[in-house]
PDB file of C-alpha atoms in Angstrom:
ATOM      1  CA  UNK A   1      -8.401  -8.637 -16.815  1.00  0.00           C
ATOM      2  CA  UNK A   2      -6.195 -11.027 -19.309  1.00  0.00           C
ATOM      3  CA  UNK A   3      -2.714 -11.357 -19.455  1.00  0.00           C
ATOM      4  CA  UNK A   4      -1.373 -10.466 -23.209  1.00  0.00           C
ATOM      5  CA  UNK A   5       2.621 -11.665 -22.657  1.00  0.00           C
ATOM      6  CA  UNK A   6       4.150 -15.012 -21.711  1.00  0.00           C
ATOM      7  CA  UNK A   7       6.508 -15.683 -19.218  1.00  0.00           C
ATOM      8  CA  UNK A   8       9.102 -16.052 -20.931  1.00  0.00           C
ATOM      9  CA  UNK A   9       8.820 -12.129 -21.538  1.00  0.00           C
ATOM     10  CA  UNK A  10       9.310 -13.271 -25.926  1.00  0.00           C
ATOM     11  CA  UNK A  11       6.883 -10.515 -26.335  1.00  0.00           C
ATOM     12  CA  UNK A  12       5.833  -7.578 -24.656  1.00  0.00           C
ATOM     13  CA  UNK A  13       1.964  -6.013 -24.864  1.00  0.00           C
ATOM     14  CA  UNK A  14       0.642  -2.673 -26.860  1.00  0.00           C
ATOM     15  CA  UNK A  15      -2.383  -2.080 -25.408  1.00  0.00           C
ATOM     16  CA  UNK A  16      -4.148   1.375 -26.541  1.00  0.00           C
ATOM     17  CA  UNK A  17      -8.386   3.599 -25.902  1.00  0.00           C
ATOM     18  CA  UNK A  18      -9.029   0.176 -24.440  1.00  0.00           C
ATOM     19  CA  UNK A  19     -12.084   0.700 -22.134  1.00  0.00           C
ATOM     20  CA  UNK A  20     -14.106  -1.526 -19.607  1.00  0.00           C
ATOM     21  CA  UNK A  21     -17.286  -1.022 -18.544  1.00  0.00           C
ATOM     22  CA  UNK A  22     -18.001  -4.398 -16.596  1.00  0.00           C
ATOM     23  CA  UNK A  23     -17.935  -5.496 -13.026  1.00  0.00           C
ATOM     24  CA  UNK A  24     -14.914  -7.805 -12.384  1.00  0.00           C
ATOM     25  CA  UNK A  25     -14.867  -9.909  -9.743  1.00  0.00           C
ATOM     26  CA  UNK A  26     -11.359 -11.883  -8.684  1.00  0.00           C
ATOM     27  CA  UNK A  27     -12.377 -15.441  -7.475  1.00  0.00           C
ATOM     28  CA  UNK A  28      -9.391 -17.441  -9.070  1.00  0.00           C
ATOM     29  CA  UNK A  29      -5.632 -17.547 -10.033  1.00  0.00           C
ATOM     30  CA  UNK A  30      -5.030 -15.173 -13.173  1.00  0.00           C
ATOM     31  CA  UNK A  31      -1.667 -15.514 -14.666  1.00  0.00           C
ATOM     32  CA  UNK A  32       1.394 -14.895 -12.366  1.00  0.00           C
ATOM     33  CA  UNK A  33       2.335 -16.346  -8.984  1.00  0.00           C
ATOM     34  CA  UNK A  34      -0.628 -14.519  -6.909  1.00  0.00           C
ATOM     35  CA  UNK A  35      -4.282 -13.615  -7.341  1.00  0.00           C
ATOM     36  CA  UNK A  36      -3.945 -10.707  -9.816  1.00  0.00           C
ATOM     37  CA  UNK A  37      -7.004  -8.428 -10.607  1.00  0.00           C
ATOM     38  CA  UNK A  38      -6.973  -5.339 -13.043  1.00  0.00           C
ATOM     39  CA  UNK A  39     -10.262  -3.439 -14.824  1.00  0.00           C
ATOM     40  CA  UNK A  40      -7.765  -3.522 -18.199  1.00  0.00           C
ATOM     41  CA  UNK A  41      -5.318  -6.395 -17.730  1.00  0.00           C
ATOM     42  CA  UNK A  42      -4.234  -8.387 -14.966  1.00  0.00           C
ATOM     43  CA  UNK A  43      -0.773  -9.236 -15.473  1.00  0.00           C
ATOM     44  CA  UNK A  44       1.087  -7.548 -18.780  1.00  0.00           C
ATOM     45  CA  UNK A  45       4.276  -8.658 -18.157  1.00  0.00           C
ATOM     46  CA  UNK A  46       7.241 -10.223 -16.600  1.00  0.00           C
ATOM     47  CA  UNK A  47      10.444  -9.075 -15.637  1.00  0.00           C
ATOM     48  CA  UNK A  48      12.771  -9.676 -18.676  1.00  0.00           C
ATOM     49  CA  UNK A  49      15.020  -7.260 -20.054  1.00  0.00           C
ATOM     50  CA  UNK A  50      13.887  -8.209 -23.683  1.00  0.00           C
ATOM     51  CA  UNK A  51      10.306  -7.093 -23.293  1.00  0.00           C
ATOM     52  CA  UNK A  52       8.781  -3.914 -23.086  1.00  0.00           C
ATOM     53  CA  UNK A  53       4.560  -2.770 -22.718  1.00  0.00           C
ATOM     54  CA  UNK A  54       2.693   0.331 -23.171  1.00  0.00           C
ATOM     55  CA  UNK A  55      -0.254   1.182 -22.346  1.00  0.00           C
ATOM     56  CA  UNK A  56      -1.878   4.013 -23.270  1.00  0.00           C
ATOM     57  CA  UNK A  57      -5.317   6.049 -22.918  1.00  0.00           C
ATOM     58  CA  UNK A  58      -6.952   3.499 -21.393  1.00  0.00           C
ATOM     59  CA  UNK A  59      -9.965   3.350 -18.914  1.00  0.00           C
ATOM     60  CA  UNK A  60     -11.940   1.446 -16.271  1.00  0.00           C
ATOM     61  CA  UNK A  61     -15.743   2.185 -15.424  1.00  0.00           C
ATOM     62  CA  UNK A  62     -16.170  -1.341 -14.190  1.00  0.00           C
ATOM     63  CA  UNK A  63     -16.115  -1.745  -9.942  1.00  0.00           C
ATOM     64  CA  UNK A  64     -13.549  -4.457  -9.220  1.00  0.00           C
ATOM     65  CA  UNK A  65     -14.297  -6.941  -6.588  1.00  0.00           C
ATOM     66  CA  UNK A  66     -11.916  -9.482  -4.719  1.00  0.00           C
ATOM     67  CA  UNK A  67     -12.365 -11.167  -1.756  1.00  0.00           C
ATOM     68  CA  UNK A  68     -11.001 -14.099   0.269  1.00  0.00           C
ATOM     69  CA  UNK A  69      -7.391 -14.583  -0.634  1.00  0.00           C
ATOM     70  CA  UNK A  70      -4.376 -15.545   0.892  1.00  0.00           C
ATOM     71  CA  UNK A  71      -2.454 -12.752  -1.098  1.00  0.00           C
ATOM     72  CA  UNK A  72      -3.458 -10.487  -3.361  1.00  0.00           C
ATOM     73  CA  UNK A  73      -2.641  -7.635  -6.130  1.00  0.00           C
ATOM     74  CA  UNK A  74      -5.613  -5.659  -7.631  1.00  0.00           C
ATOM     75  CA  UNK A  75      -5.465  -2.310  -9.587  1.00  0.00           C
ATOM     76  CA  UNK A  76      -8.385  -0.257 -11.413  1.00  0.00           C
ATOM     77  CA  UNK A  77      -5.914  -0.769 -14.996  1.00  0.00           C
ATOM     78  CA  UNK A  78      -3.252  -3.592 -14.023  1.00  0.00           C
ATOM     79  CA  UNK A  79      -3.126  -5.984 -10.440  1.00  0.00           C
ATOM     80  CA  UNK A  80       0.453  -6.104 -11.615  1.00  0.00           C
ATOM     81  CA  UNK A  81       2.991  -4.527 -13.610  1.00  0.00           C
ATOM     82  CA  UNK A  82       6.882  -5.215 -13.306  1.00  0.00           C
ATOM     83  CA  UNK A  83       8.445  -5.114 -17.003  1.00  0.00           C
ATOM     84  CA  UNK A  84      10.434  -2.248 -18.494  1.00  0.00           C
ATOM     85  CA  UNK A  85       7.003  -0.797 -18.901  1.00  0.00           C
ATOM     86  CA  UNK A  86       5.513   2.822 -19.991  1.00  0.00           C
ATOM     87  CA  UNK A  87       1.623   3.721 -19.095  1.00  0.00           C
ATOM     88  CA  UNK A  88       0.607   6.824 -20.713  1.00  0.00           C
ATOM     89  CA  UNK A  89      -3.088   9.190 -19.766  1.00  0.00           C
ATOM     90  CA  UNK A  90      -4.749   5.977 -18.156  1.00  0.00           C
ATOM     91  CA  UNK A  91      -7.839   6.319 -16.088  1.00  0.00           C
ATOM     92  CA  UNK A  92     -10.240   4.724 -13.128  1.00  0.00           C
ATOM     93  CA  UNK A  93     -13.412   5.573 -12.740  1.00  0.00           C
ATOM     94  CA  UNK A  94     -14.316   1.914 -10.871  1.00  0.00           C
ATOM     95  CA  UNK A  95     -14.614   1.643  -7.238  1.00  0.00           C
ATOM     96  CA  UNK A  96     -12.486  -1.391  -5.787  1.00  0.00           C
ATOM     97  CA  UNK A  97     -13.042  -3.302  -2.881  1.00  0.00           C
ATOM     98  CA  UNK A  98     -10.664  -5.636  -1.381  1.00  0.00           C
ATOM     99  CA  UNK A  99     -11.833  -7.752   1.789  1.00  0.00           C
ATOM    100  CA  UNK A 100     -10.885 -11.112   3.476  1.00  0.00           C
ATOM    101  CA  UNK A 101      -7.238 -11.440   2.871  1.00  0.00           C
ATOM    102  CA  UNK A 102      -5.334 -13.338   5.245  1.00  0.00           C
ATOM    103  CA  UNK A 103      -1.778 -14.715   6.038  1.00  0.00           C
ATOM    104  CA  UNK A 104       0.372 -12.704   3.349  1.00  0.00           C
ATOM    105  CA  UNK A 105      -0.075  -8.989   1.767  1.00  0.00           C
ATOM    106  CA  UNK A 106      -3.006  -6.909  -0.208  1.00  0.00           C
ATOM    107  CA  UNK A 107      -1.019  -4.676  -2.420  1.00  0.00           C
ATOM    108  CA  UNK A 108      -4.069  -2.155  -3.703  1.00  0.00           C
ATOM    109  CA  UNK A 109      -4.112   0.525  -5.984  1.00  0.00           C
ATOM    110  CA  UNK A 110      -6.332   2.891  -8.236  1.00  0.00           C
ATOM    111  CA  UNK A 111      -4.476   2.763 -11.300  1.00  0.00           C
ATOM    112  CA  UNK A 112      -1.790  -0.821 -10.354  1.00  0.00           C
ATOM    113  CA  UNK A 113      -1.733  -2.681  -7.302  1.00  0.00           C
ATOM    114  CA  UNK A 114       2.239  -3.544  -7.667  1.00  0.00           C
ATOM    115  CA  UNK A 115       5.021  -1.900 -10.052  1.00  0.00           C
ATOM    116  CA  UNK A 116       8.353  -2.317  -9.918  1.00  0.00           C
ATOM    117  CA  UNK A 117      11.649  -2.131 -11.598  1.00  0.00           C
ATOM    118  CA  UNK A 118      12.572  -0.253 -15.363  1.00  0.00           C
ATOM    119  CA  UNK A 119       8.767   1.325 -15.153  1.00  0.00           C
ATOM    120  CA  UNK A 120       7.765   4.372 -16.604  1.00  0.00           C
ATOM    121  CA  UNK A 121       4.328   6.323 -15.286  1.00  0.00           C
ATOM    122  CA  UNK A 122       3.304   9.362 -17.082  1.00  0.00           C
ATOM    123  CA  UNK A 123       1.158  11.280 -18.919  1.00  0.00           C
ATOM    124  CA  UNK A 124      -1.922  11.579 -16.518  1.00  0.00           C
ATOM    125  CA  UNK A 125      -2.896   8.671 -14.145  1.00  0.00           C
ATOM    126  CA  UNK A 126      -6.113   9.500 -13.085  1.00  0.00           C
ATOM    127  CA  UNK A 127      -8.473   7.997 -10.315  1.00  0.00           C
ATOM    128  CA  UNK A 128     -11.731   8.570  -9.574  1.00  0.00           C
ATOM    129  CA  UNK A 129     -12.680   5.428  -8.049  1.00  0.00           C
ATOM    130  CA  UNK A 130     -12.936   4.956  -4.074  1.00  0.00           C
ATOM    131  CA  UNK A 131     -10.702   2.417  -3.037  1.00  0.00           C
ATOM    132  CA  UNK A 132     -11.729   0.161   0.269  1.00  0.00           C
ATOM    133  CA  UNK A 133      -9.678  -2.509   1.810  1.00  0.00           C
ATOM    134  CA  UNK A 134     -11.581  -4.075   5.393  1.00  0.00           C
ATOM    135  CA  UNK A 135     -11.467  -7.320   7.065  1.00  0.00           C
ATOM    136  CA  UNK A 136      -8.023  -8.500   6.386  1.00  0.00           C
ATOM    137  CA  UNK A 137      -5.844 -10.447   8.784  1.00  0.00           C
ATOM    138  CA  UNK A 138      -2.161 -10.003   8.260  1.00  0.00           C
ATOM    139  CA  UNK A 139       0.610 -10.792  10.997  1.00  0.00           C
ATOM    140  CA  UNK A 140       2.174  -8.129  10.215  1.00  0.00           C
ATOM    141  CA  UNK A 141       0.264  -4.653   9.270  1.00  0.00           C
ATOM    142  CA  UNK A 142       3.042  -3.677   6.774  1.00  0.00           C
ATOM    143  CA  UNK A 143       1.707  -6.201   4.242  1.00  0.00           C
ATOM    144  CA  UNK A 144      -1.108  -3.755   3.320  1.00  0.00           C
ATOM    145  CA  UNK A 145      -0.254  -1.744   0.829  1.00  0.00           C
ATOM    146  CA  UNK A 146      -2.961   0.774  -0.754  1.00  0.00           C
ATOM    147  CA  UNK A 147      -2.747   3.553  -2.874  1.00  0.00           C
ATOM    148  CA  UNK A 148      -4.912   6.273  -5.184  1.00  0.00           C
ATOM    149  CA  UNK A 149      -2.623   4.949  -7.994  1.00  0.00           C
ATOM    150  CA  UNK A 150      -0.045   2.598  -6.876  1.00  0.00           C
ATOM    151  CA  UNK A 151      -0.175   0.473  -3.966  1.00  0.00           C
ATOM    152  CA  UNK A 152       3.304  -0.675  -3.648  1.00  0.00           C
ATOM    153  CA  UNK A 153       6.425   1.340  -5.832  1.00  0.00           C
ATOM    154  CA  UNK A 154       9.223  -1.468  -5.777  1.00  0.00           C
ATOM    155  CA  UNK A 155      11.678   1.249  -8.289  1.00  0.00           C
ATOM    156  CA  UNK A 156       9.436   2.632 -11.115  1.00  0.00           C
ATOM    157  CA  UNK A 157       9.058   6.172 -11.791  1.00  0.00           C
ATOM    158  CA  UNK A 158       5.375   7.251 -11.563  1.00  0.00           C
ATOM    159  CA  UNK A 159       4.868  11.244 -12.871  1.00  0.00           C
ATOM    160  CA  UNK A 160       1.843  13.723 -13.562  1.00  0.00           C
ATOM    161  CA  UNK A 161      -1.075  11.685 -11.310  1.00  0.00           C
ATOM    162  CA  UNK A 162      -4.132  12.861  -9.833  1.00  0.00           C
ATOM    163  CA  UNK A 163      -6.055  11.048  -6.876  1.00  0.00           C
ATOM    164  CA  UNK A 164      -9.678  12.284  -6.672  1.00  0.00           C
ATOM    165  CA  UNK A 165     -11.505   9.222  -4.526  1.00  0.00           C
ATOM    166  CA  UNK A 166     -11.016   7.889  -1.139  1.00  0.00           C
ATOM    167  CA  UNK A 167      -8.670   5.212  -0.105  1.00  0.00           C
ATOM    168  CA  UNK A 168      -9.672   3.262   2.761  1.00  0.00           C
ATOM    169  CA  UNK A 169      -7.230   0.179   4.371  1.00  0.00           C
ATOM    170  CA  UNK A 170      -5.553  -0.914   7.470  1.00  0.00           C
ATOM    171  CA  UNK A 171      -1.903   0.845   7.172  1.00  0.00           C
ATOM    172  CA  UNK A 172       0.745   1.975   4.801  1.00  0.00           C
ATOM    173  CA  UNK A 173      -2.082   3.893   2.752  1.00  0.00           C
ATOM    174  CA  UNK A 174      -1.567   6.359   0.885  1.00  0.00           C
ATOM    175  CA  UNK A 175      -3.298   9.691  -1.627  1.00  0.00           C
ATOM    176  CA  UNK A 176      -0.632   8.480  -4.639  1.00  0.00           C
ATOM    177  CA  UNK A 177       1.328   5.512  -3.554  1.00  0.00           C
ATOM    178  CA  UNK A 178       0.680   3.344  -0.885  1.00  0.00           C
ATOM    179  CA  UNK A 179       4.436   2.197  -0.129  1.00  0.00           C
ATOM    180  CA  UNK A 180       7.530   3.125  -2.282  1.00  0.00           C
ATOM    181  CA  UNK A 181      11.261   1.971  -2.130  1.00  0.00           C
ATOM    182  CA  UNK A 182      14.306   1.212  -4.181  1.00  0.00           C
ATOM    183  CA  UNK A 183      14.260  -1.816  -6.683  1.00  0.00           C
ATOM    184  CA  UNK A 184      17.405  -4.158  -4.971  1.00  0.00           C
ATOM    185  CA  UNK A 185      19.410  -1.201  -4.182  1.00  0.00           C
ATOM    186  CA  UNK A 186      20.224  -0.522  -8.029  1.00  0.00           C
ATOM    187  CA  UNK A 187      16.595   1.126  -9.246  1.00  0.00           C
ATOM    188  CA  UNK A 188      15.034   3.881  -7.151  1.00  0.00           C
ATOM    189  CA  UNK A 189      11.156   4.566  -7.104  1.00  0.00           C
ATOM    190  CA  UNK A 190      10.209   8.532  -7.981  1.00  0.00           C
ATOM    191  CA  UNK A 191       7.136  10.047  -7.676  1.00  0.00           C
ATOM    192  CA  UNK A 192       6.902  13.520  -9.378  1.00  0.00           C
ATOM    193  CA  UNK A 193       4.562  16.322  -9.680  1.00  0.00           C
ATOM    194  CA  UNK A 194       1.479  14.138  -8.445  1.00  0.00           C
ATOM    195  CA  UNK A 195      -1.863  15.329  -6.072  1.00  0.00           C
ATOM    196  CA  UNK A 196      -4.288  14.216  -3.976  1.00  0.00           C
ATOM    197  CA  UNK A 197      -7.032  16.836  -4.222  1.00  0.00           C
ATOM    198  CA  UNK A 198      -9.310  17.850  -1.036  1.00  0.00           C
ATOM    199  CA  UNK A 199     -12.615  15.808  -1.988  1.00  0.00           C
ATOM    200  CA  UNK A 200     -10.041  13.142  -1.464  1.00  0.00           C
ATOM    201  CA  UNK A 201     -10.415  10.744   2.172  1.00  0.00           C
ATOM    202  CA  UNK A 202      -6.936   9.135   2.806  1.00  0.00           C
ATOM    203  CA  UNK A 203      -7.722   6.157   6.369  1.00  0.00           C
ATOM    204  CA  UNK A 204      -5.428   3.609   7.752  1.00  0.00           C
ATOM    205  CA  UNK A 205      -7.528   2.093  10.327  1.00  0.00           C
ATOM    206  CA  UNK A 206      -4.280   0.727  11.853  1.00  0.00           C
ATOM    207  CA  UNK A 207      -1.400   2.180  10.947  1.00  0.00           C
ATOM    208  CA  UNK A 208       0.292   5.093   8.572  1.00  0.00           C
ATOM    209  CA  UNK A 209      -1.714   7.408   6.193  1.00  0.00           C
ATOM    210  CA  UNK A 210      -0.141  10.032   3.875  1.00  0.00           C
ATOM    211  CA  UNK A 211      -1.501  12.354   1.173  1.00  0.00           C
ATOM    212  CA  UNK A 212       0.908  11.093  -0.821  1.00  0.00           C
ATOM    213  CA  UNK A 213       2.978   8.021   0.377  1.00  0.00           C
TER     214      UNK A 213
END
């Protein structure tokens, strides 16, 4: 994926029926501080109170490969996404696989690997495409974070999703959201009327699973 904002956050992104069909594979720095992999966009924005992004009805048939990292963020739409943000009736239909990250954190998810802060989720996030993180070497388990549509929920508010595929990782993995908390104490993370459905495989080889978080 590209990254359509500066980081200066000047200008925010309108991205709308955008559709991939091609295999991505992460092998190099995109924009932001971290490897950041999406089947849309990789990185749409920073954290600045003057800039805002939508994205809406978009989709990912492409499978999404990334592999030997330090640190990673990878999502079927966005790797990333942590500006006052709104993603309306997006959808994955790409498999991802995530292997050989060491020292630091995988955050993995169907529709974003990481969101955070003033961001908005709704409309139907979909995923239909298996998720599978293996042969990672973290310290500490917790830095694994994988979900069907959000691997780690740092304060946004993420409503009306649907998890169809399989998520596969070592812990903290989970049907909707991998791992969710407040943003600094000032911004808590909601997750409303969202499912995993039954055709649906949630495994943490290692740690915690959840249907939901």
């Amino acid at each position: 994926g590209g990254a359509p904002s500066d980081q200066t956050g000047a200008s925010g992104a309108d991205i709308t029926e955008c559709v991939n069909n091609g295999e991505i594979t992460c092998a190099t720095y995109c924009k932001g501080t971290v490897p950041t992999c999406g089947g849309i966009v990789a990185y749409p924005g920073f954290l600045d109170p003057s800039q805002t992004n939508l994205i809406t009805r978009c989709e990912n048939k492409g499978v999404i490969n990334a592999t030997t990292f330090a640190i990673a963020r990878v999502g079927g739409i966005a790797g990333c996404h942590i500006a006052n943000s709104k993603w309306i009736n997006v959808v994955n239909k790409g498999d991802i696989l995530v292997e050989n990250v060491t020292t630091k954190y995988a955050l993995v998810g169907g529709i974003s690997g990481h969101t955070s802060a003033s961001g908005l989720y709704e409309g139907t996030l979909v995923n239909l495409g298996n998720i599978i993180v293996r042969n990672c070497t973290f310290s500490d388990l917790a830095s694994t974070k994988i979900g069907g549509i959000v691997g780690n929920n740092y304060g946004a508010t993420i409503i009306n999703c649907h998890n169809y595929a399989d998520v596969t990782g070592n812990a903290s993995v989970g049907g909707i959201v991998g791992y969710t908390r407040d943003y600094h104490h000032n911004k808590d993370g909601y997750i409303v009327a969202c499912t995993t459905y039954p055709e649906a495989t949630i495994t943490a080889n290692n740690g915690n699973a959840g249907g939901i978080a």
